[in-house]
mmCIF file of C-alpha atoms and ligand atoms in Angstrom:
data_model
loop_
_atom_site.group_PDB
_atom_site.id
_atom_site.type_symbol
_atom_site.label_atom_id
_atom_site.label_comp_id
_atom_site.label_asym_id
_atom_site.label_seq_id
_atom_site.Cartn_x
_atom_site.Cartn_y
_atom_site.Cartn_z
ATOM 1 C CA MET A 19 6.937 6.742 -35.551
ATOM 2 C CA THR A 20 8.347 4.888 -32.431
ATOM 3 C CA THR A 21 5.672 4.432 -29.718
ATOM 4 C CA LEU A 22 6.128 6.468 -26.680
ATOM 5 C CA GLN A 23 6.986 4.558 -23.471
ATOM 6 C CA SER A 24 6.430 5.529 -20.020
ATOM 7 C CA ILE A 25 9.009 7.447 -18.057
ATOM 8 C CA LYS A 26 11.869 5.264 -16.107
ATOM 9 C CA GLY A 27 10.829 4.207 -13.123
ATOM 10 C CA PHE A 28 6.783 4.402 -13.459
ATOM 11 C CA LYS A 29 5.239 1.257 -14.441
ATOM 12 C CA ASP A 30 1.889 0.519 -15.284
ATOM 13 C CA ILE A 31 -0.343 -2.312 -13.400
ATOM 14 C CA LEU A 32 -2.115 -4.090 -15.881
ATOM 15 C CA PRO A 33 -5.456 -6.186 -15.301
ATOM 16 C CA GLY A 34 -3.604 -9.630 -14.384
ATOM 17 C CA GLU A 35 -1.639 -7.804 -11.672
ATOM 18 C CA SER A 36 -4.073 -5.017 -10.582
ATOM 19 C CA GLU A 37 -6.605 -7.756 -9.261
ATOM 20 C CA LEU A 38 -3.639 -8.742 -6.691
ATOM 21 C CA TRP A 39 -3.410 -5.610 -5.650
ATOM 22 C CA GLN A 40 -7.358 -5.140 -5.065
ATOM 23 C CA THR A 41 -7.061 -7.948 -3.053
ATOM 24 C CA ILE A 42 -4.266 -6.421 -0.598
ATOM 25 C CA GLU A 43 -6.075 -3.160 -0.728
ATOM 26 C CA GLU A 44 -9.312 -4.695 -0.052
ATOM 27 C CA GLN A 45 -7.868 -7.161 3.027
ATOM 28 C CA ALA A 46 -6.039 -3.798 4.299
ATOM 29 C CA LYS A 47 -9.435 -2.151 4.438
ATOM 30 C CA THR A 48 -11.575 -4.217 5.822
ATOM 31 C CA ILE A 49 -8.831 -4.571 8.534
ATOM 32 C CA PHE A 50 -8.362 -1.054 9.142
ATOM 33 C CA SER A 51 -12.266 -0.965 9.605
ATOM 34 C CA ASP A 52 -12.053 -3.491 12.137
ATOM 35 C CA PHE A 53 -9.298 -1.878 14.101
ATOM 36 C CA GLY A 54 -11.492 1.632 13.827
ATOM 37 C CA PHE A 55 -9.612 3.567 11.339
ATOM 38 C CA ARG A 56 -11.404 5.723 8.881
ATOM 39 C CA GLU A 57 -9.891 6.614 5.319
ATOM 40 C CA ILE A 58 -8.438 9.931 4.560
ATOM 41 C CA ARG A 59 -7.515 11.186 0.633
ATOM 42 C CA LEU A 60 -4.807 13.841 -0.039
ATOM 43 C CA PRO A 61 -3.726 15.562 -2.869
ATOM 44 C CA MET A 62 -0.625 14.375 -4.112
ATOM 45 C CA LEU A 63 0.886 17.784 -4.510
ATOM 46 C CA GLU A 64 1.848 20.225 -1.747
ATOM 47 C CA LYS A 65 3.750 22.858 -0.806
ATOM 48 C CA THR A 66 7.564 22.072 -0.846
ATOM 49 C CA GLU A 67 7.834 23.718 2.214
ATOM 50 C CA LEU A 68 5.733 21.189 3.650
ATOM 51 C CA PHE A 69 8.042 18.343 3.103
ATOM 52 C CA ALA A 70 11.070 20.714 3.879
ATOM 53 C CA ARG A 71 9.804 21.362 7.275
ATOM 54 C CA SER A 72 8.390 18.321 8.106
ATOM 55 C CA ILE A 73 11.114 15.346 6.813
ATOM 56 C CA GLY A 74 14.069 17.727 6.928
ATOM 57 C CA GLU A 75 16.114 19.680 4.956
ATOM 58 C CA ALA A 76 19.120 17.276 5.801
ATOM 59 C CA THR A 77 17.403 14.038 4.541
ATOM 60 C CA ASP A 78 18.408 12.596 1.401
ATOM 61 C CA ILE A 79 14.550 12.631 0.278
ATOM 62 C CA VAL A 80 14.526 16.454 0.436
ATOM 63 C CA GLU A 81 18.226 16.826 -0.725
ATOM 64 C CA LYS A 82 17.976 14.806 -3.697
ATOM 65 C CA GLU A 83 14.802 12.824 -4.068
ATOM 66 C CA MET A 84 11.917 15.162 -4.489
ATOM 67 C CA TYR A 85 9.971 15.923 -7.519
ATOM 68 C CA THR A 86 9.439 19.609 -7.075
ATOM 69 C CA PHE A 87 8.714 22.471 -9.971
ATOM 70 C CA GLN A 88 7.566 26.111 -9.927
ATOM 71 C CA ASP A 89 4.335 25.921 -10.954
ATOM 72 C CA ARG A 90 2.629 28.237 -13.585
ATOM 73 C CA GLY A 91 2.049 31.063 -10.756
ATOM 74 C CA GLY A 92 5.061 30.656 -9.308
ATOM 75 C CA ASP A 93 4.715 28.513 -6.346
ATOM 76 C CA LEU A 94 7.066 25.951 -5.446
ATOM 77 C CA LEU A 95 5.122 22.861 -5.276
ATOM 78 C CA THR A 96 6.665 18.837 -4.747
ATOM 79 C CA MET A 97 4.798 15.314 -5.487
ATOM 80 C CA ARG A 98 4.730 14.062 -2.045
ATOM 81 C CA PRO A 99 6.940 11.779 -1.529
ATOM 82 C CA GLU A 100 5.431 10.131 1.535
ATOM 83 C CA ALA A 101 2.239 10.435 3.262
ATOM 84 C CA THR A 102 2.344 11.505 7.040
ATOM 85 C CA ALA A 103 3.143 15.311 6.331
ATOM 86 C CA GLY A 104 0.076 15.969 4.125
ATOM 87 C CA ILE A 105 -1.824 13.737 6.786
ATOM 88 C CA VAL A 106 -0.623 16.259 9.813
ATOM 89 C CA ARG A 107 -1.268 19.413 7.190
ATOM 90 C CA ALA A 108 -4.863 18.248 6.795
ATOM 91 C CA TYR A 109 -5.249 17.586 10.315
ATOM 92 C CA LEU A 110 -4.311 21.108 11.554
ATOM 93 C CA GLN A 111 -5.439 22.786 8.697
ATOM 94 C CA HIS A 112 -9.068 21.030 9.514
ATOM 95 C CA LYS A 113 -8.514 21.227 12.965
ATOM 96 C CA LEU A 114 -9.470 18.070 13.245
ATOM 97 C CA TYR A 115 -8.259 17.629 17.051
ATOM 98 C CA ALA A 116 -10.678 20.391 18.049
ATOM 99 C CA GLN A 117 -13.787 17.792 16.613
ATOM 100 C CA ASP A 118 -12.370 14.349 18.569
ATOM 101 C CA PRO A 119 -9.170 14.043 20.873
ATOM 102 C CA VAL A 120 -8.189 10.408 18.750
ATOM 103 C CA HIS A 121 -8.277 10.211 15.450
ATOM 104 C CA LYS A 122 -7.056 7.184 13.452
ATOM 105 C CA PHE A 123 -6.695 7.794 9.829
ATOM 106 C CA TYR A 124 -5.647 5.086 6.957
ATOM 107 C CA THR A 125 -4.853 6.260 3.186
ATOM 108 C CA ILE A 126 -3.624 4.441 0.297
ATOM 109 C CA GLY A 127 -2.084 5.942 -2.929
ATOM 110 C CA PRO A 128 1.290 6.833 -4.988
ATOM 111 C CA MET A 129 4.159 8.439 -3.451
ATOM 112 C CA PHE A 130 6.948 9.964 -5.602
ATOM 113 C CA ARG A 131 10.872 9.811 -5.182
ATOM 114 C CA ARG A 132 13.324 10.228 -7.898
ATOM 115 C CA GLU A 133 15.861 7.603 -6.691
ATOM 116 C CA ARG A 134 18.110 5.623 -8.879
ATOM 117 C CA PRO A 135 16.124 3.264 -10.703
ATOM 118 C CA GLN A 136 16.818 -0.425 -9.597
ATOM 119 C CA LYS A 137 14.811 -3.772 -9.273
ATOM 120 C CA GLY A 138 11.427 -3.416 -7.531
ATOM 121 C CA ARG A 139 12.347 0.188 -6.768
ATOM 122 C CA TYR A 140 9.889 2.641 -8.659
ATOM 123 C CA ARG A 141 9.809 6.445 -8.503
ATOM 124 C CA GLN A 142 6.078 6.254 -8.279
ATOM 125 C CA PHE A 143 5.409 3.728 -5.717
ATOM 126 C CA SER A 144 2.561 3.165 -3.358
ATOM 127 C CA GLN A 145 1.751 2.827 -0.107
ATOM 128 C CA ILE A 146 -0.794 2.246 2.547
ATOM 129 C CA ASN A 147 -0.615 4.641 5.690
ATOM 130 C CA ALA A 148 -2.055 4.348 8.965
ATOM 131 C CA GLU A 149 -1.581 7.125 11.487
ATOM 132 C CA ILE A 150 -2.759 7.491 15.306
ATOM 133 C CA PHE A 151 -3.174 11.050 16.220
ATOM 134 C CA GLY A 152 -3.995 12.135 19.839
ATOM 135 C CA VAL A 153 -2.959 9.010 21.787
ATOM 136 C CA ALA A 154 0.891 9.267 23.346
ATOM 137 C CA SER A 155 0.223 5.786 24.956
ATOM 138 C CA PRO A 156 2.527 3.079 23.838
ATOM 139 C CA TYR A 157 -0.611 0.868 22.837
ATOM 140 C CA ALA A 158 -1.212 2.801 19.949
ATOM 141 C CA ASP A 159 1.987 2.068 18.968
ATOM 142 C CA ALA A 160 1.614 -1.569 19.709
ATOM 143 C CA GLN A 161 -1.747 -1.672 17.862
ATOM 144 C CA LEU A 162 -0.242 -0.139 14.488
ATOM 145 C CA ILE A 163 1.885 -3.087 14.961
ATOM 146 C CA LEU A 164 -0.765 -5.853 15.422
ATOM 147 C CA VAL A 165 -2.396 -4.600 12.281
ATOM 148 C CA LEU A 166 0.559 -4.798 10.532
ATOM 149 C CA VAL A 167 1.050 -8.483 11.585
ATOM 150 C CA HIS A 168 -2.457 -9.052 11.120
ATOM 151 C CA LEU A 169 -2.491 -7.935 7.497
ATOM 152 C CA MET A 170 0.137 -9.800 6.925
ATOM 153 C CA ASN A 171 -1.097 -12.796 8.378
ATOM 154 C CA ARG A 172 -4.050 -12.587 6.285
ATOM 155 C CA LEU A 173 -2.309 -12.046 2.957
ATOM 156 C CA GLY A 174 -0.462 -15.701 3.780
ATOM 157 C CA VAL A 175 3.317 -13.624 4.417
ATOM 158 C CA THR A 176 3.690 -16.031 7.451
ATOM 159 C CA ASP A 177 7.796 -15.061 8.274
ATOM 160 C CA ALA A 178 6.762 -11.072 8.629
ATOM 161 C CA LYS A 179 8.060 -10.222 11.737
ATOM 162 C CA PRO A 180 8.449 -7.125 14.038
ATOM 163 C CA HIS A 181 11.644 -5.546 14.702
ATOM 164 C CA ILE A 182 11.506 -2.863 17.317
ATOM 165 C CA ASN A 183 13.669 0.176 18.975
ATOM 166 C CA SER A 184 13.148 3.102 20.997
ATOM 167 C CA LEU A 185 14.913 6.292 19.621
ATOM 168 C CA GLY A 186 14.264 7.982 23.073
ATOM 169 C CA CYS A 187 12.765 11.524 23.186
ATOM 170 C CA PRO A 188 13.806 15.420 23.149
ATOM 171 C CA ALA A 189 15.126 14.594 27.100
ATOM 172 C CA CYS A 190 17.390 11.651 26.446
ATOM 173 C CA ARG A 191 18.584 11.648 22.470
ATOM 174 C CA PRO A 192 20.393 15.040 22.556
ATOM 175 C CA ASP A 193 22.828 13.385 25.207
ATOM 176 C CA PHE A 194 23.206 10.198 23.240
ATOM 177 C CA ARG A 195 23.420 11.854 19.769
ATOM 178 C CA THR A 196 26.558 13.763 21.762
ATOM 179 C CA ALA A 197 27.973 10.453 22.795
ATOM 180 C CA LEU A 198 27.587 9.232 19.306
ATOM 181 C CA GLN A 199 29.034 12.103 17.240
ATOM 182 C CA SER A 200 32.145 11.830 19.385
ATOM 183 C CA PHE A 201 32.511 8.419 18.660
ATOM 184 C CA LEU A 202 32.145 8.952 14.837
ATOM 185 C CA ALA A 203 34.626 11.413 15.148
ATOM 186 C CA GLY A 204 36.788 9.154 16.168
ATOM 187 C CA VAL A 205 36.448 6.385 13.495
ATOM 188 C CA GLY A 206 35.767 9.287 10.701
ATOM 189 C CA ASP A 207 38.196 7.631 8.004
ATOM 190 C CA GLN A 208 36.493 4.470 8.103
ATOM 191 C CA LEU A 209 33.060 5.642 7.353
ATOM 192 C CA CYS A 210 31.307 6.154 3.738
ATOM 193 C CA SER A 211 30.977 9.465 2.255
ATOM 194 C CA ASP A 212 27.080 9.846 2.938
ATOM 195 C CA CYS A 213 28.188 8.977 7.119
ATOM 196 C CA LEU A 214 30.521 11.542 7.048
ATOM 197 C CA ARG A 215 27.951 14.266 5.832
ATOM 198 C CA ARG A 216 25.196 12.360 8.128
ATOM 199 C CA ARG A 217 28.028 12.440 10.995
ATOM 200 C CA ASP A 218 27.013 16.179 11.114
ATOM 201 C CA THR A 219 23.377 16.475 10.178
ATOM 202 C CA ASN A 220 21.959 13.262 10.994
ATOM 203 C CA PRO A 221 24.262 10.932 13.072
ATOM 204 C CA LEU A 222 21.313 8.709 13.997
ATOM 205 C CA ARG A 223 21.120 7.590 10.106
ATOM 206 C CA VAL A 224 24.756 5.997 10.433
ATOM 207 C CA LEU A 225 23.628 3.575 12.623
ATOM 208 C CA ASP A 226 21.426 1.975 10.004
ATOM 209 C CA CYS A 227 23.875 2.489 6.987
ATOM 210 C CA LYS A 228 24.131 -0.844 5.173
ATOM 211 C CA VAL A 229 27.857 -0.249 3.620
ATOM 212 C CA PRO A 230 29.830 -3.197 5.558
ATOM 213 C CA GLY A 231 32.545 -0.696 6.354
ATOM 214 C CA CYS A 232 30.074 1.623 8.295
ATOM 215 C CA LYS A 233 28.928 -1.529 10.067
ATOM 216 C CA ASP A 234 32.081 -2.590 11.240
ATOM 217 C CA ALA A 235 33.149 0.874 12.029
ATOM 218 C CA THR A 236 29.997 1.411 14.409
ATOM 219 C CA ARG A 237 30.249 -2.309 15.997
ATOM 220 C CA ASN A 238 31.271 -0.400 19.393
ATOM 221 C CA ALA A 239 29.342 2.686 19.057
ATOM 222 C CA PRO A 240 27.225 3.484 22.063
ATOM 223 C CA ALA A 241 23.924 2.005 22.241
ATOM 224 C CA LEU A 242 20.541 4.215 22.457
ATOM 225 C CA ALA A 243 19.301 1.843 24.907
ATOM 226 C CA ASP A 244 21.728 3.039 27.435
ATOM 227 C CA TYR A 245 20.477 6.573 27.259
ATOM 228 C CA LEU A 246 16.881 6.153 27.446
ATOM 229 C CA CYS A 247 14.972 8.149 30.211
ATOM 230 C CA ALA A 248 13.181 6.462 32.608
ATOM 231 C CA GLU A 249 9.937 7.503 30.373
ATOM 232 C CA CYS A 250 11.360 6.284 27.596
ATOM 233 C CA GLN A 251 12.147 2.746 28.857
ATOM 234 C CA ARG A 252 8.561 2.542 30.235
ATOM 235 C CA HIS A 253 7.284 3.623 27.479
ATOM 236 C CA PHE A 254 9.223 0.805 25.365
ATOM 237 C CA ALA A 255 8.673 -2.056 27.940
ATOM 238 C CA THR A 256 4.946 -1.240 27.676
ATOM 239 C CA VAL A 257 4.776 -1.595 23.854
ATOM 240 C CA GLY A 258 6.943 -5.105 24.370
ATOM 241 C CA GLN A 259 4.623 -6.267 27.113
ATOM 242 C CA ALA A 260 1.680 -5.690 24.712
ATOM 243 C CA LEU A 261 2.910 -7.711 21.854
ATOM 244 C CA ASP A 262 4.124 -10.242 24.119
ATOM 245 C CA ASP A 263 0.404 -10.567 25.426
ATOM 246 C CA ARG A 264 -0.633 -11.272 21.735
ATOM 247 C CA ASN A 265 1.674 -13.811 21.474
ATOM 248 C CA VAL A 266 3.809 -11.927 18.939
ATOM 249 C CA ALA A 267 7.091 -12.730 18.682
ATOM 250 C CA TYR A 268 9.266 -9.583 17.662
ATOM 251 C CA THR A 269 12.923 -8.478 17.403
ATOM 252 C CA ILE A 270 14.634 -5.567 19.520
ATOM 253 C CA ASP A 271 16.941 -3.809 17.249
ATOM 254 C CA ASP A 272 18.871 -1.003 18.363
ATOM 255 C CA ARG A 273 20.071 -0.279 14.977
ATOM 256 C CA LEU A 274 16.178 0.527 13.625
ATOM 257 C CA VAL A 275 16.891 4.546 13.554
ATOM 258 C CA ARG A 276 14.373 5.144 10.157
ATOM 259 C CA GLY A 277 15.597 8.147 8.142
ATOM 260 C CA LEU A 278 12.924 10.693 9.088
ATOM 261 C CA ASP A 279 14.307 13.635 11.484
ATOM 262 C CA TYR A 280 10.662 13.790 13.545
ATOM 263 C CA TYR A 281 10.620 9.998 14.702
ATOM 264 C CA ILE A 282 10.859 9.922 18.685
ATOM 265 C CA ARG A 283 10.460 6.999 20.469
ATOM 266 C CA THR A 284 9.188 3.737 19.516
ATOM 267 C CA THR A 285 10.120 2.962 15.754
ATOM 268 C CA PHE A 286 9.456 -0.222 14.050
ATOM 269 C CA GLU A 287 9.766 -2.348 10.881
ATOM 270 C CA ILE A 288 8.007 -5.255 9.610
ATOM 271 C CA GLN A 289 10.870 -7.803 8.129
ATOM 272 C CA THR A 290 10.599 -10.324 5.709
ATOM 273 C CA SER A 291 12.785 -12.834 3.868
ATOM 274 C CA ALA A 292 9.690 -13.785 1.413
ATOM 275 C CA LEU A 293 11.815 -12.836 -1.543
ATOM 276 C CA GLY A 294 15.464 -13.801 -0.591
ATOM 277 C CA ALA A 295 17.247 -11.523 1.594
ATOM 278 C CA GLN A 296 15.610 -10.157 4.672
ATOM 279 C CA ASN A 297 14.343 -6.867 4.092
ATOM 280 C CA ALA A 298 11.444 -4.259 5.462
ATOM 281 C CA ILE A 299 7.855 -4.238 3.900
ATOM 282 C CA ALA A 300 6.612 -1.656 6.436
ATOM 283 C CA GLY A 301 8.056 0.603 8.801
ATOM 284 C CA GLY A 302 7.006 3.835 11.135
ATOM 285 C CA GLY A 303 6.913 5.054 14.485
ATOM 286 C CA ARG A 304 5.970 7.520 16.703
ATOM 287 C CA TYR A 305 6.131 11.523 15.723
ATOM 288 C CA ASP A 306 5.033 13.635 18.709
ATOM 289 C CA GLY A 307 6.916 16.770 17.661
ATOM 290 C CA LEU A 308 5.375 16.824 14.065
ATOM 291 C CA ALA A 309 2.314 18.828 14.772
ATOM 292 C CA GLN A 310 3.710 21.223 16.719
ATOM 293 C CA ALA A 311 6.588 21.544 14.359
ATOM 294 C CA LEU A 312 4.224 22.322 11.766
ATOM 295 C CA GLY A 313 2.626 24.967 13.560
ATOM 296 C CA GLY A 314 -0.333 23.435 15.283
ATOM 297 C CA PRO A 315 -0.761 22.420 19.072
ATOM 298 C CA ASP A 316 1.549 19.688 20.699
ATOM 299 C CA ILE A 317 -0.243 16.448 19.670
ATOM 300 C CA PRO A 318 1.318 13.086 19.813
ATOM 301 C CA ALA A 319 0.947 10.904 16.706
ATOM 302 C CA THR A 320 2.407 7.319 15.585
ATOM 303 C CA GLY A 321 1.758 5.475 12.299
ATOM 304 C CA PHE A 322 3.421 3.650 9.497
ATOM 305 C CA ALA A 323 4.154 3.017 5.795
ATOM 306 C CA ILE A 324 3.508 -0.165 4.087
ATOM 307 C CA GLY A 325 5.511 -0.384 0.534
ATOM 308 C CA LEU A 326 2.536 -1.587 -1.554
ATOM 309 C CA ASP A 327 4.751 -2.670 -4.449
ATOM 310 C CA ARG A 328 7.244 -4.876 -3.060
ATOM 311 C CA LEU A 329 4.331 -6.490 -0.993
ATOM 312 C CA ALA A 330 2.534 -7.275 -4.148
ATOM 313 C CA GLU A 331 5.500 -8.685 -5.320
ATOM 314 C CA ILE A 332 5.732 -10.923 -2.269
ATOM 315 C CA VAL A 333 1.990 -11.538 -2.170
ATOM 316 C CA GLY A 334 1.858 -12.456 -5.964
ATOM 317 C CA SER A 335 4.561 -15.312 -5.063
ATOM 318 C CA ILE A 336 2.256 -16.764 -2.738
ATOM 319 C CA GLN A 337 -0.944 -16.409 -4.307
ATOM 320 C CA ARG A 338 -2.198 -15.336 -7.837
ATOM 321 C CA PRO A 339 -6.281 -14.268 -7.996
ATOM 322 C CA ALA A 340 -7.822 -15.617 -10.807
ATOM 323 C CA PRO A 341 -9.218 -13.277 -13.274
ATOM 324 C CA PRO A 342 -13.133 -12.995 -12.987
ATOM 325 C CA GLN A 343 -14.774 -15.524 -15.452
ATOM 326 C CA PRO A 344 -17.903 -14.513 -17.102
ATOM 327 C CA HIS A 345 -20.885 -17.008 -16.140
ATOM 328 C CA LEU A 346 -22.528 -16.809 -19.278
ATOM 329 C CA TYR A 347 -21.319 -16.145 -22.863
ATOM 330 C CA ILE A 348 -23.947 -15.203 -25.464
ATOM 331 C CA ALA A 349 -23.048 -16.175 -29.384
ATOM 332 C CA ALA A 350 -25.096 -14.103 -31.358
ATOM 333 C CA LEU A 351 -25.221 -15.180 -34.780
ATOM 334 C CA GLY A 352 -26.165 -12.577 -37.349
ATOM 335 C CA GLU A 353 -27.071 -8.911 -37.046
ATOM 336 C CA ASN A 354 -30.696 -9.374 -36.186
ATOM 337 C CA THR A 355 -29.387 -11.470 -32.764
ATOM 338 C CA ARG A 356 -27.361 -8.681 -31.765
ATOM 339 C CA PRO A 357 -30.373 -6.442 -30.358
ATOM 340 C CA LEU A 358 -31.484 -9.011 -27.771
ATOM 341 C CA ALA A 359 -28.162 -10.489 -27.140
ATOM 342 C CA PHE A 360 -27.153 -7.064 -26.055
ATOM 343 C CA GLN A 361 -30.537 -6.665 -23.966
ATOM 344 C CA CYS A 362 -30.045 -9.709 -22.005
ATOM 345 C CA VAL A 363 -26.292 -9.236 -21.231
ATOM 346 C CA SER A 364 -26.599 -5.710 -19.786
ATOM 347 C CA GLN A 365 -29.940 -6.756 -17.992
ATOM 348 C CA LEU A 366 -27.650 -9.774 -16.763
ATOM 349 C CA ASN A 367 -24.722 -7.215 -15.799
ATOM 350 C CA THR A 368 -26.959 -5.059 -13.923
ATOM 351 C CA ARG A 369 -28.064 -8.127 -11.822
ATOM 352 C CA GLY A 370 -24.381 -8.700 -10.995
ATOM 353 C CA ILE A 371 -24.306 -11.549 -12.923
ATOM 354 C CA ARG A 372 -21.059 -11.287 -15.320
ATOM 355 C CA ALA A 373 -21.958 -11.998 -19.139
ATOM 356 C CA GLU A 374 -20.178 -11.144 -22.043
ATOM 357 C CA MET A 375 -21.461 -11.391 -26.171
ATOM 358 C CA GLY A 376 -19.945 -11.454 -29.441
ATOM 359 C CA TYR A 377 -20.054 -8.143 -30.480
ATOM 360 C CA GLU A 378 -18.985 -8.839 -33.879
ATOM 361 C CA ASP A 379 -20.610 -10.711 -36.597
ATOM 362 C CA LYS A 380 -18.690 -13.890 -36.348
ATOM 363 C CA SER A 381 -18.713 -17.360 -36.822
ATOM 364 C CA LEU A 382 -20.436 -20.046 -34.426
ATOM 365 C CA LYS A 383 -16.836 -21.744 -33.742
ATOM 366 C CA SER A 384 -14.877 -18.421 -33.648
ATOM 367 C CA GLN A 385 -17.326 -17.087 -30.856
ATOM 368 C CA MET A 386 -17.382 -20.337 -29.002
ATOM 369 C CA LYS A 387 -13.503 -19.963 -29.016
ATOM 370 C CA ARG A 388 -13.781 -16.795 -27.198
ATOM 371 C CA ALA A 389 -16.311 -18.114 -24.987
ATOM 372 C CA ASN A 390 -13.713 -20.622 -23.936
ATOM 373 C CA LYS A 391 -10.749 -18.672 -24.039
ATOM 374 C CA LEU A 392 -12.917 -16.307 -20.978
ATOM 375 C CA GLY A 393 -13.515 -18.769 -19.041
ATOM 376 C CA ALA A 394 -17.343 -18.842 -19.551
ATOM 377 C CA GLY A 395 -19.561 -21.252 -17.322
ATOM 378 C CA TYR A 396 -22.446 -21.002 -20.075
ATOM 379 C CA VAL A 397 -22.837 -20.434 -23.351
ATOM 380 C CA LEU A 398 -26.427 -19.320 -25.053
ATOM 381 C CA ILE A 399 -26.123 -19.714 -28.773
ATOM 382 C CA ILE A 400 -28.707 -17.426 -30.667
ATOM 383 C CA GLY A 401 -29.059 -17.423 -33.826
ATOM 384 C CA GLU A 402 -32.205 -16.217 -36.453
ATOM 385 C CA GLN A 403 -33.871 -19.656 -36.492
ATOM 386 C CA GLU A 404 -34.045 -19.583 -32.624
ATOM 387 C CA ILE A 405 -35.492 -16.187 -32.047
ATOM 388 C CA LYS A 406 -38.218 -17.660 -34.636
ATOM 389 C CA GLN A 407 -38.860 -20.707 -32.744
ATOM 390 C CA GLY A 408 -38.431 -19.270 -29.530
ATOM 391 C CA ALA A 409 -36.214 -20.959 -27.870
ATOM 392 C CA ALA A 410 -32.450 -21.009 -27.811
ATOM 393 C CA PRO A 411 -29.602 -23.730 -26.513
ATOM 394 C CA LEU A 412 -27.828 -23.042 -23.497
ATOM 395 C CA ARG A 413 -24.637 -24.986 -23.072
ATOM 396 C CA ASN A 414 -23.283 -25.733 -19.356
ATOM 397 C CA MET A 415 -19.171 -25.621 -20.377
ATOM 398 C CA THR A 416 -18.375 -27.823 -17.901
ATOM 399 C CA SER A 417 -20.500 -30.701 -17.981
ATOM 400 C CA LYS A 418 -21.274 -30.138 -21.813
ATOM 401 C CA ALA A 419 -25.451 -30.592 -21.052
ATOM 402 C CA GLN A 420 -27.785 -28.435 -23.202
ATOM 403 C CA ILE A 421 -31.112 -27.409 -22.643
ATOM 404 C CA ASP A 422 -33.599 -24.953 -24.488
ATOM 405 C CA ILE A 423 -34.025 -21.475 -22.964
ATOM 406 C CA PRO A 424 -37.532 -19.485 -23.990
ATOM 407 C CA VAL A 425 -35.979 -16.338 -25.510
ATOM 408 C CA ASN A 426 -39.512 -14.315 -24.656
ATOM 409 C CA GLY A 427 -38.419 -12.871 -21.076
ATOM 410 C CA LEU A 428 -34.480 -14.030 -21.754
ATOM 411 C CA ALA A 429 -32.374 -12.393 -18.971
ATOM 412 C CA ASP A 430 -35.413 -13.481 -16.100
ATOM 413 C CA ARG A 431 -35.343 -16.948 -17.549
ATOM 414 C CA LEU A 432 -31.309 -16.994 -17.173
ATOM 415 C CA THR A 433 -31.612 -15.250 -14.059
ATOM 416 C CA ALA A 434 -34.040 -18.147 -12.664
ATOM 417 C CA HIS A 435 -31.766 -21.230 -13.838
ATOM 418 C CA PHE A 436 -28.679 -19.844 -12.430
ATOM 419 C CA GLU A 437 -30.115 -19.696 -9.274
ATOM 420 C CA ASN A 438 -32.202 -22.741 -9.593
ATOM 421 C CA THR A 439 -28.803 -24.528 -10.758
ATOM 422 C CA SER A 440 -27.123 -22.367 -7.491
ATOM 423 C CA GLY A 441 -24.281 -21.208 -10.061
HETATM 424 ZN ZN1 LIG B 506 13.482 10.003 26.841
HETATM 425 ZN ZN1 LIG B 507 27.872 5.038 5.456
#
């Protein structure tokens, strides 16, 4: 019989790797809390309609990548391909805007897209998301970018740099869209097949196509910056100024358009070359119209997503958190010593002292080998003889020094000993 394998594009995060993820998530949670964000936890399954209406029908995600199925009741459901739509849905459903005009959320978890599997890309991938609702001010955008920069610094990703752009607003973008479409009509034969399709449905996407022919063809395309209305110009300038004031270096990148329909004004990415080619590790932007498009009140919002799989890869190349090592290993020799060993270990564990024991009847040599493999700081050797004599030897595995510990009140005595030796 063959053993079963995981699904293509779905990966396991094993101990050894999971410590890295924990480190990143803990740092992110600390920073979110410091910046006033609160956690929101949402279902991974939503009605398909939510994503079709929010992300946009004419996007790669909705057209080809979603895990969509009909459940046994006949409802059309989708494994969430991104987090924002669900957060907006929850925000509107629970009328959170009525409780407080400003909400700052974060959430960490898996997303699902059936993309072509390639190195470092998964069909179940994880994101760290943050969103600010109820703030139209450019300072909300600047704060999100600063959170990202701060997190990257904390994690040691020193070359992480924000790239920022403005996508304009419903007042000024239509003019740009028209100008871009008529430009693209003139270079049609040079565009890739995806871009020929996007030209009509989502022409801005043509600007960030990575196909060399498309890059060449759009070299002289009209620039969004020339079409921004006064309000959009002022908004964008304030984001830049706020970053300047914090001495955060950034690049203005007028090709940064992002894939989703609902972005307006500020859009940004954090790019790093930590794993070779320069690549975005996080991205986001403002989506003021989305709450209203989903049937809610007109509430401005802005947010970002960090690709956690890639971030873990990058951070893992910089630092590897050591696996937790037991402070104490109890080598229990003989079946009659195991009740005492087990009592002691579980008492220490509940006090927050990492302790392990030999569960099976193994020789001293084999148990010492196990203690070494686990990296135990101390080994306590309990045999039936030691119990009879009322004391057991405790060996410091670094200094090799050995002292006798009375077995009466063993856990208390060990706790006291570890406290006195400050380790
Ligand atoms: Zn505008
Ligand atoms: Zn293209």
